[in-house]
Coordinates of C-alpha atoms and ligand atoms in Angstrom, one line a residue:
M188 CA -0.1 0.0 0.0
A189 CA 2.8 2.2 0.8
S190 CA 4.1 2.4 -3.1
Y191 CA 0.5 3.4 -4.0
R192 CA 0.7 6.2 -1.7
I193 CA 3.8 7.5 -3.3
L194 CA 1.7 7.2 -6.7
K195 CA -0.9 9.4 -5.4
K196 CA 1.5 11.9 -3.9
S197 CA 3.5 12.0 -7.1
L198 CA 0.3 12.6 -9.5
K199 CA -1.8 15.9 -9.9
G200 CA -4.9 14.1 -11.0
K201 CA -7.3 11.8 -8.8
V202 CA -6.0 8.5 -7.3
S203 CA -8.0 6.1 -5.2
F204 CA -8.1 2.6 -4.0
G205 CA -11.0 0.1 -4.5
E206 CA -13.0 2.7 -6.5
P207 CA -16.2 0.4 -7.8
L208 CA -16.4 0.0 -11.6
S209 CA -20.2 -0.4 -11.4
M210 CA -19.9 3.4 -11.2
H211 CA -17.9 3.9 -14.0
T212 CA -19.3 1.3 -16.7
T213 CA -22.7 1.9 -18.8
F214 CA -23.8 -1.8 -17.5
R215 CA -23.5 -0.7 -14.1
I216 CA -21.6 -3.9 -13.2
G217 CA -18.1 -4.3 -11.9
G218 CA -16.1 -4.7 -8.3
P219 CA -13.4 -2.6 -7.2
A220 CA -10.5 -1.3 -9.2
K221 CA -7.4 -2.0 -7.3
I222 CA -6.3 1.6 -8.5
W223 CA -8.5 4.1 -10.0
V224 CA -6.4 7.0 -11.6
E225 CA -7.6 10.2 -13.3
P226 CA -4.5 11.4 -14.6
D227 CA -4.3 15.5 -14.7
D228 CA -2.3 15.4 -18.1
E229 CA 0.1 13.2 -20.3
E230 CA 3.0 13.9 -17.8
D231 CA 0.7 12.1 -15.1
L232 CA -0.2 9.4 -17.5
K233 CA 3.6 8.7 -18.0
K234 CA 4.0 8.2 -14.4
V235 CA 1.3 5.9 -14.0
L236 CA 2.4 3.7 -16.7
R237 CA 6.0 3.6 -15.3
F238 CA 4.7 2.7 -11.9
A239 CA 2.8 0.1 -13.3
K240 CA 5.4 -1.2 -15.4
K241 CA 7.8 -1.3 -12.6
R242 CA 5.3 -3.4 -10.4
N243 CA 3.9 -5.5 -13.2
L244 CA 0.3 -4.2 -12.9
K245 CA -2.2 -4.2 -15.7
T246 CA -3.7 -1.1 -16.8
F247 CA -6.6 -0.3 -18.7
I248 CA -8.3 3.0 -20.1
I249 CA -12.1 2.6 -18.9
G250 CA -13.2 5.7 -21.2
F251 CA -17.0 5.5 -20.5
G252 CA -17.0 2.1 -19.6
S253 CA -19.6 2.0 -22.5
N254 CA -18.1 -1.4 -24.1
V255 CA -17.2 -3.1 -21.1
L256 CA -18.0 -5.8 -18.7
A257 CA -16.0 -5.4 -15.6
D258 CA -16.1 -8.7 -13.4
D259 CA -17.9 -8.6 -10.2
K260 CA -14.3 -9.6 -8.5
G261 CA -13.3 -6.3 -9.5
F262 CA -10.1 -5.3 -11.5
D263 CA -6.6 -6.6 -10.0
G264 CA -4.7 -3.5 -11.7
I265 CA -5.1 0.3 -12.5
A266 CA -8.1 1.6 -14.1
I267 CA -7.4 4.6 -16.0
R268 CA -10.2 7.3 -17.1
F269 CA -9.2 10.6 -18.9
S270 CA -11.7 13.1 -17.1
S271 CA -9.1 16.0 -17.0
P272 CA -10.0 18.6 -19.8
N273 CA -6.4 18.2 -21.0
F274 CA -7.5 15.3 -22.3
K275 CA -10.6 16.6 -23.8
K276 CA -9.4 19.3 -26.0
I277 CA -10.7 20.0 -29.5
H278 CA -9.0 22.1 -32.1
F279 CA -10.1 22.9 -35.6
E280 CA -8.0 23.9 -38.4
K281 CA -9.8 24.5 -41.8
T282 CA -11.4 20.9 -42.7
K283 CA -9.0 19.1 -40.0
V284 CA -10.3 18.5 -36.5
R285 CA -7.8 17.3 -33.8
A286 CA -9.8 15.7 -30.6
G287 CA -8.3 14.5 -27.2
S288 CA -9.3 10.8 -26.6
G289 CA -11.1 11.8 -23.2
L290 CA -13.6 14.0 -25.3
A291 CA -17.3 12.3 -25.6
V292 CA -18.0 11.2 -29.2
I293 CA -21.1 13.3 -29.0
S294 CA -19.3 16.4 -28.2
L295 CA -16.7 15.9 -31.2
V296 CA -19.8 15.5 -33.4
L297 CA -21.7 18.3 -32.1
S298 CA -18.5 20.5 -32.4
C299 CA -17.9 19.5 -36.0
C300 CA -21.4 20.2 -36.7
R301 CA -21.2 23.9 -35.4
H302 CA -18.4 24.2 -37.7
S303 CA -20.1 23.0 -40.4
L304 CA -17.7 19.7 -41.0
G305 CA -19.6 16.5 -41.7
G306 CA -18.4 13.0 -41.6
L307 CA -18.7 12.0 -38.2
E308 CA -22.4 11.7 -38.0
C309 CA -22.0 8.0 -38.1
L310 CA -20.9 8.3 -34.6
V311 CA -24.3 9.6 -33.2
G312 CA -25.8 7.4 -30.3
I313 CA -22.5 5.8 -29.6
P314 CA -22.0 6.7 -25.9
G315 CA -18.3 6.2 -25.6
T316 CA -15.0 8.5 -25.9
V317 CA -13.0 9.4 -29.0
G318 CA -10.1 7.4 -27.8
G319 CA -12.4 4.3 -27.2
A320 CA -14.3 4.9 -30.8
V321 CA -11.0 4.9 -32.6
R322 CA -9.5 2.0 -31.1
M323 CA -12.7 -0.3 -31.8
N324 CA -13.1 1.7 -35.3
A325 CA -16.6 2.6 -34.4
G326 CA -19.6 3.7 -36.6
Y327 CA -22.2 2.5 -38.7
K328 CA -21.7 2.0 -42.4
K329 CA -19.0 4.4 -42.3
N330 CA -16.3 3.7 -39.3
I331 CA -14.3 6.4 -37.7
G332 CA -11.2 4.8 -39.0
E333 CA -11.9 6.2 -42.6
L334 CA -11.7 9.5 -41.3
I335 CA -8.5 9.6 -39.4
N336 CA -5.3 11.6 -40.6
S337 CA -3.2 10.7 -37.6
V338 CA -3.4 9.3 -33.9
R339 CA -0.8 10.7 -31.3
V340 CA -0.1 7.6 -28.7
M341 CA 1.7 6.8 -25.9
D342 CA 3.5 3.5 -25.5
K343 CA 3.6 1.4 -22.4
N344 CA 7.0 2.8 -21.5
G345 CA 5.4 6.6 -21.7
R346 CA 7.1 7.3 -25.0
I347 CA 4.7 9.6 -27.4
K348 CA 4.5 9.3 -30.9
T349 CA 2.4 10.0 -33.9
L350 CA 0.8 7.1 -36.0
Y351 CA 0.0 8.4 -39.4
K352 CA -2.5 7.0 -41.9
K353 CA 0.4 4.6 -43.5
D354 CA 0.8 3.2 -40.1
L355 CA -2.7 2.9 -39.0
K356 CA -4.8 -0.4 -39.6
F357 CA -8.8 -0.5 -39.2
G358 CA -10.9 -3.5 -39.5
Y359 CA -14.6 -4.1 -38.3
R360 CA -14.2 -2.9 -34.9
R361 CA -10.7 -3.3 -34.4
S362 CA -7.6 -1.6 -35.0
N363 CA -3.5 -2.0 -34.6
L364 CA -3.9 0.6 -31.7
S365 CA -4.2 -2.1 -29.1
S366 CA -0.8 -2.0 -27.7
Y367 CA -1.0 1.8 -27.2
I368 CA -2.9 4.2 -25.5
A369 CA -4.6 6.7 -27.9
L370 CA -3.8 10.3 -26.7
E371 CA -5.4 12.3 -29.6
A372 CA -6.7 11.8 -33.2
E373 CA -6.7 13.9 -36.0
F374 CA -9.8 13.6 -38.5
N375 CA -10.1 14.9 -42.0
L376 CA -13.6 16.2 -42.5
K377 CA -15.7 17.9 -45.4
R378 CA -17.4 21.0 -45.4
S379 CA -21.4 20.2 -45.3
P380 CA -24.1 22.4 -44.4
K381 CA -25.3 22.2 -40.9
S382 CA -28.8 21.2 -41.8
S383 CA -27.9 18.2 -43.6
I384 CA -25.5 16.9 -40.5
V385 CA -28.4 17.8 -38.2
K386 CA -30.6 15.9 -40.4
S387 CA -28.4 12.8 -40.9
C388 CA -27.6 12.9 -36.8
N389 CA -31.6 12.9 -36.1
D390 CA -32.4 10.0 -38.6
L391 CA -29.5 7.9 -37.1
I392 CA -30.6 8.4 -33.4
K393 CA -34.3 8.3 -34.4
S394 CA -33.5 4.8 -36.1
K395 CA -31.2 3.6 -33.0
R396 CA -34.1 4.5 -30.6
Q397 CA -36.6 2.5 -32.5
T398 CA -34.4 -0.5 -32.5
Q399 CA -32.1 -0.4 -29.7
P400 CA -33.0 -0.4 -25.9
L401 CA -31.0 3.1 -25.6
N402 CA -32.4 4.0 -22.0
K403 CA -31.6 0.8 -20.3
R404 CA -28.3 -0.3 -18.6
S405 CA -26.3 -2.3 -21.5
A406 CA -22.9 -2.0 -23.1
G407 CA -24.3 -1.7 -26.8
C408 CA -24.0 -4.7 -29.2
V409 CA -22.4 -7.7 -27.1
F410 CA -21.5 -9.7 -30.2
K411 CA -19.7 -8.7 -33.5
N412 CA -21.6 -9.1 -36.5
P413 CA -20.1 -12.3 -38.1
E414 CA -18.3 -11.4 -41.0
G415 CA -19.1 -12.6 -44.4
R416 CA -22.4 -14.2 -43.1
K417 CA -25.9 -13.4 -44.4
Y418 CA -27.5 -12.4 -40.9
P419 CA -26.0 -10.2 -38.2
A420 CA -25.7 -11.1 -34.4
G421 CA -28.6 -9.7 -33.5
R422 CA -30.8 -11.4 -36.1
L423 CA -29.4 -15.1 -35.3
I424 CA -29.9 -14.5 -31.4
D425 CA -33.6 -13.5 -32.2
L426 CA -34.2 -16.4 -34.6
C427 CA -32.9 -18.9 -31.7
G428 CA -35.9 -17.5 -29.8
L429 CA -33.7 -15.7 -27.3
K430 CA -35.4 -12.3 -27.2
G431 CA -36.3 -11.8 -23.5
A432 CA -34.3 -14.9 -22.0
K433 CA -33.2 -14.0 -18.5
M434 CA -30.6 -15.0 -16.1
G435 CA -30.3 -13.9 -12.4
G436 CA -30.8 -9.9 -13.1
A437 CA -29.9 -9.8 -16.8
R438 CA -32.0 -10.1 -19.9
I439 CA -31.6 -10.4 -23.6
S440 CA -33.5 -7.1 -24.7
S441 CA -36.6 -7.6 -26.2
K442 CA -36.3 -4.9 -28.6
H443 CA -32.6 -6.2 -30.0
A444 CA -31.3 -9.4 -29.4
N445 CA -27.7 -8.4 -29.5
F446 CA -28.2 -6.1 -26.3
I447 CA -27.9 -7.6 -22.6
I448 CA -29.6 -5.4 -20.3
N449 CA -28.8 -5.0 -16.5
E450 CA -32.6 -5.3 -15.4
T451 CA -32.2 -5.7 -11.7
R452 CA -28.9 -5.9 -9.9
A453 CA -27.3 -8.0 -12.7
T454 CA -23.8 -9.4 -12.0
S455 CA -20.9 -9.9 -14.4
K456 CA -21.8 -13.9 -14.1
D457 CA -25.4 -13.5 -15.2
V458 CA -24.5 -11.4 -18.5
V459 CA -21.6 -14.0 -19.0
N460 CA -24.1 -16.8 -18.7
L461 CA -26.5 -15.0 -21.3
M462 CA -23.6 -14.6 -23.7
N463 CA -22.6 -18.3 -23.4
L464 CA -26.4 -19.2 -23.7
A465 CA -26.6 -17.0 -26.8
K466 CA -23.1 -18.4 -28.2
K467 CA -24.4 -22.0 -27.8
K468 CA -27.9 -21.6 -29.4
V469 CA -26.6 -19.9 -32.3
R470 CA -23.8 -22.4 -33.0
E471 CA -26.2 -25.3 -32.8
K472 CA -28.7 -23.9 -35.0
F473 CA -26.5 -22.0 -37.4
G474 CA -22.8 -23.2 -37.2
V475 CA -21.9 -19.6 -36.6
C476 CA -19.2 -18.9 -33.9
L477 CA -20.4 -15.4 -32.1
E478 CA -17.3 -13.5 -31.2
P479 CA -18.0 -10.9 -28.3
E480 CA -17.8 -7.0 -29.3
I481 CA -17.8 -5.9 -25.4
I482 CA -14.4 -6.2 -23.5
R483 CA -14.3 -8.2 -20.3
L484 CA -12.5 -6.7 -17.6
Ligands
LIG613 N1 -32.5 -7.9 -36.1 C1 -33.4 -8.8 -35.7 N2 -33.7 -9.1 -34.5 C2 -33.1 -8.2 -33.9 C3 -32.1 -7.3 -34.0 C4 -31.8 -7.0 -35.2 O1 -34.1 -9.7 -36.7 O2 -33.2 -8.6 -32.2 C5 -32.4 -7.7 -37.7 C6 -32.9 -6.1 -38.0 O3 -34.1 -6.5 -38.2 C7 -32.1 -5.7 -39.0 C8 -30.7 -6.6 -39.0 O4 -31.0 -7.3 -38.0 O5 -32.9 -6.2 -40.5 C9 -30.0 -5.6 -38.6 O6 -30.0 -5.1 -37.3 P1 -29.7 -3.5 -37.0 O7 -30.0 -2.5 -38.0 O8 -30.2 -3.1 -35.5 O9 -28.1 -3.5 -36.9 P2 -26.9 -4.4 -36.3 O10 -26.3 -4.9 -37.0 O11 -27.6 -5.5 -35.1 C10 -25.1 -2.5 -36.4 C11 -24.1 -2.3 -35.0 C12 -24.6 -1.3 -34.0 C13 -25.1 -0.2 -34.6 C14 -26.1 -0.7 -35.8 C15 -26.8 0.6 -36.5 C16 -22.4 -4.1 -34.8 C17 -22.3 -5.4 -33.9 N3 -23.9 -3.4 -34.6 O12 -26.2 -3.2 -35.4 O13 -23.6 -1.2 -33.1 O14 -25.7 0.8 -33.6 O15 -25.8 -1.4 -36.7 O16 -27.9 0.2 -37.0 O17 -21.8 -4.0 -35.6 C18 -22.5 -1.3 -31.3 O18 -21.5 -1.7 -31.8 O19 -22.4 -1.5 -29.5 C19 -24.0 -1.4 -31.6 C20 -24.8 -1.2 -31.1

């Protein structure tokens, strides 16, 4: 414990011990993080990473916890959240925008709209941070990776570098950024009338509200859509008759079968049990192996 106190003393940002992850995930599930850090700036982050490396502690950037299933037992490492304004900066230069990875995706979309810059509307309705969206190549039809010029990253040794388009690889819900921490991304957007950006955003959010349980505690889509297959994951789970299936306090949404809802104090085990059930039934019926989209912590 003494060395953790040293970490606390050496940082400008917040450090706490045993912070409940259920407070920081959209599922509202998760036990305590051994160490919880909200670094004030990149210097702080560097110190945290060096501290972790020296003690062989895992680190995890939690963002808004919108794509995460944290274990009820907690996380035996350092959970990091970019809540400081230093990680949420946004800077416009002609049709380029640079955004800090702690910024909310929705703030980025709205700021771009105010500057009549279109392209990022595909991100509307995603309750995460810019860093998380970049790392997971989030989006719908168009994905965020297609609009990225460069990403400033920090490696696990605290060294900062910039990865340019030629260095970056994006696939369906994946990128080659997993060994780095994204600090800031630069996007190349297109001038577009505000009215058409607003319309695209409204249309997308309207269709998501109609088809997804956005007002419930969930982590978005649980499984990736199987690539090269006729049916998306939600359709496959639905066709197995699993809408509304319940385990403990968790339920497969009756609105969209690829969403699991924390209905009444669900545990991570309840969610995992439902995921296993969906995987098993889909494998038996369609011979398809569903791959989780949510990150287990
Ligand atoms: N469908 C069903 N039953 C269901 C759910 C869907 O039959 O329970 C059918 C729909 O009727 C539709 C098709 O499946 O014909 C596709 O459904 P939807 O349009 O909802 O799209 P999706 O493939 O299920 C993807 C992303 C979502 C994103 C929506 C935007 C993945 C895994 N999912 O969902 O992303 O919001 O498109 O429409 O890529 C996320 O990543 O967390 C996420 C929610």
